[in-house]
Tab-separated table of C-alpha atoms in Angstrom:
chain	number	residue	atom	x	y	z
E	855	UNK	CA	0.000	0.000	0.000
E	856	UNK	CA	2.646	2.305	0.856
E	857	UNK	CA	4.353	1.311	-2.891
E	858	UNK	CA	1.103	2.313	-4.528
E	859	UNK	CA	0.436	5.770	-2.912
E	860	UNK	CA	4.617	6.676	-3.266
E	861	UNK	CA	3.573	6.080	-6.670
E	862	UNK	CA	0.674	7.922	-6.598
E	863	UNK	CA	2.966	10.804	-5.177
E	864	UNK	CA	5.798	10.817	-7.688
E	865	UNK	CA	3.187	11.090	-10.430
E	866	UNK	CA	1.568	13.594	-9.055
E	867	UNK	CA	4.567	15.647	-8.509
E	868	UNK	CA	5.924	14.864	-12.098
E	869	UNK	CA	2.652	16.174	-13.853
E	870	UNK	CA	3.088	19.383	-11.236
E	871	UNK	CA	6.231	19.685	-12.410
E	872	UNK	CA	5.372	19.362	-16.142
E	873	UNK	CA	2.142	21.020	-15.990
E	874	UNK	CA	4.543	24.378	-14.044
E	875	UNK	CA	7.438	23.939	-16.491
E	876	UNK	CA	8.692	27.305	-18.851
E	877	UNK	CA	7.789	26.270	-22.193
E	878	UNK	CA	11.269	27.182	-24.274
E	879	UNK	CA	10.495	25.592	-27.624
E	880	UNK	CA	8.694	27.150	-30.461
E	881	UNK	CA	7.952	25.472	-33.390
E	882	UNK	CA	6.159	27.898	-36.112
E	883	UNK	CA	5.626	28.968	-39.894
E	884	UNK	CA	5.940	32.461	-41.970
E	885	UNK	CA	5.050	34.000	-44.992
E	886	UNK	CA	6.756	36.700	-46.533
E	887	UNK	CA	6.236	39.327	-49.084
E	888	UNK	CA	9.288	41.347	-50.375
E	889	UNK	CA	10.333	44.447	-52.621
E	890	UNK	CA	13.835	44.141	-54.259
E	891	UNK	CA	16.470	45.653	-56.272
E	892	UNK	CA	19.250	45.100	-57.155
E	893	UNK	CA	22.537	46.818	-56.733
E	894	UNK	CA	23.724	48.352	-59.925
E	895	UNK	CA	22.950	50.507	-62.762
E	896	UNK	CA	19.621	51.562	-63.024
E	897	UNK	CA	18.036	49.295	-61.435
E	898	UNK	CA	14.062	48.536	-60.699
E	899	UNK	CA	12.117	47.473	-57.950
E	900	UNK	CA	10.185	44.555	-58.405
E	901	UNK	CA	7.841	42.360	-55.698
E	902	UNK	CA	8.624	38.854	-53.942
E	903	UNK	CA	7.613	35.896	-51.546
E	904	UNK	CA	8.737	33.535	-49.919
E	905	UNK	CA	7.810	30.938	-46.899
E	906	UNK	CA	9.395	28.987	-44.046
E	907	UNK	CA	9.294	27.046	-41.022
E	908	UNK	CA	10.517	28.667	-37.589
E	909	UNK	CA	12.414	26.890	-34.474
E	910	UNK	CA	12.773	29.214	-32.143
E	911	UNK	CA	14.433	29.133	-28.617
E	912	UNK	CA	12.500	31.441	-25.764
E	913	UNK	CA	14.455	31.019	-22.524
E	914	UNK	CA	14.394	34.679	-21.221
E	915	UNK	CA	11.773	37.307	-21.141
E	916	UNK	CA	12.781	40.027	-23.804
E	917	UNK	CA	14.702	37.774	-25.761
E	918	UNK	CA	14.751	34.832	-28.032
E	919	UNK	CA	16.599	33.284	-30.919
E	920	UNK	CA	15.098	31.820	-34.267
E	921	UNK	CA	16.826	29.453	-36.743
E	922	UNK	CA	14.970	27.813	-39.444
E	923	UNK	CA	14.568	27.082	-43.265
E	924	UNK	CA	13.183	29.364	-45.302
E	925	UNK	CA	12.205	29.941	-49.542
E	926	UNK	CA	12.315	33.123	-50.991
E	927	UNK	CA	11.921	34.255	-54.219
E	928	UNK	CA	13.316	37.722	-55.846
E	929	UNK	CA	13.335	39.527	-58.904
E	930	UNK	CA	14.673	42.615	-60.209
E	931	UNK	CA	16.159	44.294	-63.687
E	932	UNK	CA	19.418	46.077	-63.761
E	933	UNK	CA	21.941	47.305	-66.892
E	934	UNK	CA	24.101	44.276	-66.462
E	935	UNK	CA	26.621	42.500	-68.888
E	936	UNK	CA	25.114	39.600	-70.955
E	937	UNK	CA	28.233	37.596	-70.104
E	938	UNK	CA	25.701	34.258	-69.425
E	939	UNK	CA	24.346	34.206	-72.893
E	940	UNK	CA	27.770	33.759	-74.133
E	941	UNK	CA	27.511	37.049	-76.295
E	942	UNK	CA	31.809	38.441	-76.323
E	943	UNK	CA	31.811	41.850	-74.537
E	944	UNK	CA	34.232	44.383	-76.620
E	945	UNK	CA	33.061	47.665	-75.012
E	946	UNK	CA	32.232	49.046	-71.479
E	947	UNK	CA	28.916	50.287	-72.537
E	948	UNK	CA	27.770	46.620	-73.854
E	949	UNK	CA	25.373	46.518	-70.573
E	950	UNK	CA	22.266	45.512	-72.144
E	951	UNK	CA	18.727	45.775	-69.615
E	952	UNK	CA	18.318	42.415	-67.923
E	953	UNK	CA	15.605	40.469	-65.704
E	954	UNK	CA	16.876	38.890	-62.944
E	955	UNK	CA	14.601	36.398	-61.094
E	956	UNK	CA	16.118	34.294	-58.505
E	957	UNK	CA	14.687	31.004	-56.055
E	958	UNK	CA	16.747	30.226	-53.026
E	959	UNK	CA	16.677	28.391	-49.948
E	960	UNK	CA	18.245	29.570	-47.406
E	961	UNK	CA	19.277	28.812	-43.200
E	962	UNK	CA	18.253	32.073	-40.932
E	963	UNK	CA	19.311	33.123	-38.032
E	964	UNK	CA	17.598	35.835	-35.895
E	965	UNK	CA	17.616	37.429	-32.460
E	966	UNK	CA	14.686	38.903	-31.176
E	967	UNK	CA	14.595	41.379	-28.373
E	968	UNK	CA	11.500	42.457	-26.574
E	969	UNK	CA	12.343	46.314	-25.187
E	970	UNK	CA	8.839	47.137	-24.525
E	971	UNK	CA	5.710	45.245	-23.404
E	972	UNK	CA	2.191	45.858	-22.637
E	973	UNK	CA	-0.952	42.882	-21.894
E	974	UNK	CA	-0.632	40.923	-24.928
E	975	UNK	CA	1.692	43.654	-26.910
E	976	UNK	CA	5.189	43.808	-27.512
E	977	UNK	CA	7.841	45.921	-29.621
E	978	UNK	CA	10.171	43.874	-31.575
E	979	UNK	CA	13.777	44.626	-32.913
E	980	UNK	CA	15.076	41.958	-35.037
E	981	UNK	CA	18.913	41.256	-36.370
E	982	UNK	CA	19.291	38.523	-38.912
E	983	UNK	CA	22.291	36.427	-40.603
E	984	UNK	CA	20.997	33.853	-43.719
E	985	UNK	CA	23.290	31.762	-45.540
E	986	UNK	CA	21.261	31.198	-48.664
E	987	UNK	CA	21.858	28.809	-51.591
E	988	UNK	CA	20.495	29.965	-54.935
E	989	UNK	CA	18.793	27.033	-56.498
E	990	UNK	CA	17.122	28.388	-59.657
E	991	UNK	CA	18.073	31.744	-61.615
E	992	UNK	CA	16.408	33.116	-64.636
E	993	UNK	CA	17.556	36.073	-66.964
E	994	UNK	CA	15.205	37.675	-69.605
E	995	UNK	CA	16.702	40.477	-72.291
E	996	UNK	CA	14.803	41.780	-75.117
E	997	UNK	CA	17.525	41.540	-76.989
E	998	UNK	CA	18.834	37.686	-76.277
E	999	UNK	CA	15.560	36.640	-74.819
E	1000	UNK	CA	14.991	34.267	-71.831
E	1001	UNK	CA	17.796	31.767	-70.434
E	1002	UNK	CA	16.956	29.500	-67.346
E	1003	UNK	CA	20.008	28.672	-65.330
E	1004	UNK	CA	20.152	25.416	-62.598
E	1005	UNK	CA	22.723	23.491	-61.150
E	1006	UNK	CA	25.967	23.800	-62.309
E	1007	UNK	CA	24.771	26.652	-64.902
E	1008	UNK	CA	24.641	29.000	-62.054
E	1009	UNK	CA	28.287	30.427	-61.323
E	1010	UNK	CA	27.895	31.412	-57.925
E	1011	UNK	CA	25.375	29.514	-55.615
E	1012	UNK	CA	26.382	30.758	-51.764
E	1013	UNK	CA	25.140	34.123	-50.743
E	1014	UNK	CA	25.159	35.614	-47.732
E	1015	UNK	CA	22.692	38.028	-46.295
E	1016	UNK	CA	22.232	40.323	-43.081
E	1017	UNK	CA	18.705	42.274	-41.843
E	1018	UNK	CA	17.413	44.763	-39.620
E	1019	UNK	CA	13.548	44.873	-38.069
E	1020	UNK	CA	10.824	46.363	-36.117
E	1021	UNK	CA	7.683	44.973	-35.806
E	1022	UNK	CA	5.149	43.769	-33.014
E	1023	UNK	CA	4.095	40.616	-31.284
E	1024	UNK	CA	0.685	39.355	-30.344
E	1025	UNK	CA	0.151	36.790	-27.627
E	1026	UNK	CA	-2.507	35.221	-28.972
E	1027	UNK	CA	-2.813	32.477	-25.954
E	1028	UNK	CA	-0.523	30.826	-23.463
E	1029	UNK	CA	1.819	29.335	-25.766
E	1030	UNK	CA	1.070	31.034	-29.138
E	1031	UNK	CA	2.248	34.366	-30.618
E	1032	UNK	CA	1.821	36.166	-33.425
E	1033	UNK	CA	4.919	37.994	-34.926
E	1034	UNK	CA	4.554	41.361	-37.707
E	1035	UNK	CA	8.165	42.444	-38.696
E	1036	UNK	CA	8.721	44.767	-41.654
E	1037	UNK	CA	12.704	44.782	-42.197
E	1038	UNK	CA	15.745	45.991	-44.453
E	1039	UNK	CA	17.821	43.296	-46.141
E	1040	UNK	CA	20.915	43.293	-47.598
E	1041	UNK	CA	23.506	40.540	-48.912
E	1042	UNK	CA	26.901	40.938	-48.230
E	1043	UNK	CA	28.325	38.381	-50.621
E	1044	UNK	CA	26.787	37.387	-53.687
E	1045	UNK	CA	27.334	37.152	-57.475
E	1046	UNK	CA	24.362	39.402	-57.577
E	1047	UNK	CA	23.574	41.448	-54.474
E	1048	UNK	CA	20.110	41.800	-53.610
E	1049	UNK	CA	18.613	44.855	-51.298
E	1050	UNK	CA	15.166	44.114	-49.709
E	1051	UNK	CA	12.447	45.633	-47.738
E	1052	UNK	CA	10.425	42.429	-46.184
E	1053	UNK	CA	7.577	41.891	-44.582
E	1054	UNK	CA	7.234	38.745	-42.263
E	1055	UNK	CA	3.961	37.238	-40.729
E	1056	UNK	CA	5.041	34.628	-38.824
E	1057	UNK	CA	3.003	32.411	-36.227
E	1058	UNK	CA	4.832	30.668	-33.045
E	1059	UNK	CA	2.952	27.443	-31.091
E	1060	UNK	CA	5.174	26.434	-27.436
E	1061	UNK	CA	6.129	22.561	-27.899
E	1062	UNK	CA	8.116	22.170	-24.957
């Protein structure tokens, strides 16, 4: 009898425990919508997406980090070289007016601090590092037409990136929050260098 309610006891104190315990992992999903250009003559401004899934870890108050894997697509036109259609270049002023439109997948990782707070609100400042891997690229001039480059075809697949956000957070219940973050991104190290200003709606559930 004694066995049985020491039994009793330690379950009851484990689903105490449990029931008590900080939840520290979020698991989540985003969607994003994105203006881009890129950097070099004359360029243009054209709109995005892209998607992901979120794994985030929340061990202190006004802080928490995200990692993840994310898809974005970009697009933008530029005076650029046609040096992937194979045409010889003889002059400097040979830049022709190109589409760029590029699919990547890339690895985030973001810190998110929490300055300010109020009920269910919160203010949101956001620093991000991707390493992104460009898996399809597509070119369109009106004078050499359209060329689709994958795999191999595509000269330079690593690209970094780096971004900077404020947005706001919703605590929609307990263990779920809702996060708005408009941001400026850049990449540091890429055959062709993207600038973007991104908006992310991303939703957060507490696993563990």
């Amino acid at each position: 009898m004694n066995m049985k309610r020491a039994i009793y006891l330690l379950a009851f104190l484990f689903l105490s425990v449990t029931a008590g315990a900080q939840i520290n992992i979020y698991l989540g999903g985003n969607l994003q919508g994105n203006y881009s250009w890129l950097r070099g003559d004359e360029p243009a401004l054209k709109p995005g997406f892209g998607g992901g899934l979120s794994f985030v870890y929340w061990e202190y108050e006004y802080w928490f980090i995200k990692a993840g894997l994310d898809y974005t697509y970009k697009s933008s036109s530029c005076l650029h070289y046609p040096d992937d259609y194979d045409v010889p270049i003889t002059d400097p002023d040979d830049k022709v007016n190109i589409t760029f439109s590029e699919q990547c997948v890339g690895i985030p990782l973001t810190i998110y601090f929490r300055p300010y707070e109020s009920g269910a609100n919160s203010l949101l400042i956001t620093g991000s590092l991707e390493m992104m891997f460009v898996a399809h690229l597509k070119e369109n001039a009106e004078e050499y037409g359209e060329l689709i480059l994958k795999g191999n075809d595509i000269k330079s697949r690593m690209k970094s990136n780096v971004g900077f956000g404020l947005g706001y957070q919703r605590q929609l219940d307990n263990h779920m929050y809702l996060n708005i973050v408009p941001s400026f991104n850049m990449d540091i190290r890429a055959a062709r260098p993207y600038n973007s200003i991104k908006l992310t709606v991303e939703l957060l559930f507490g696993v563990y």
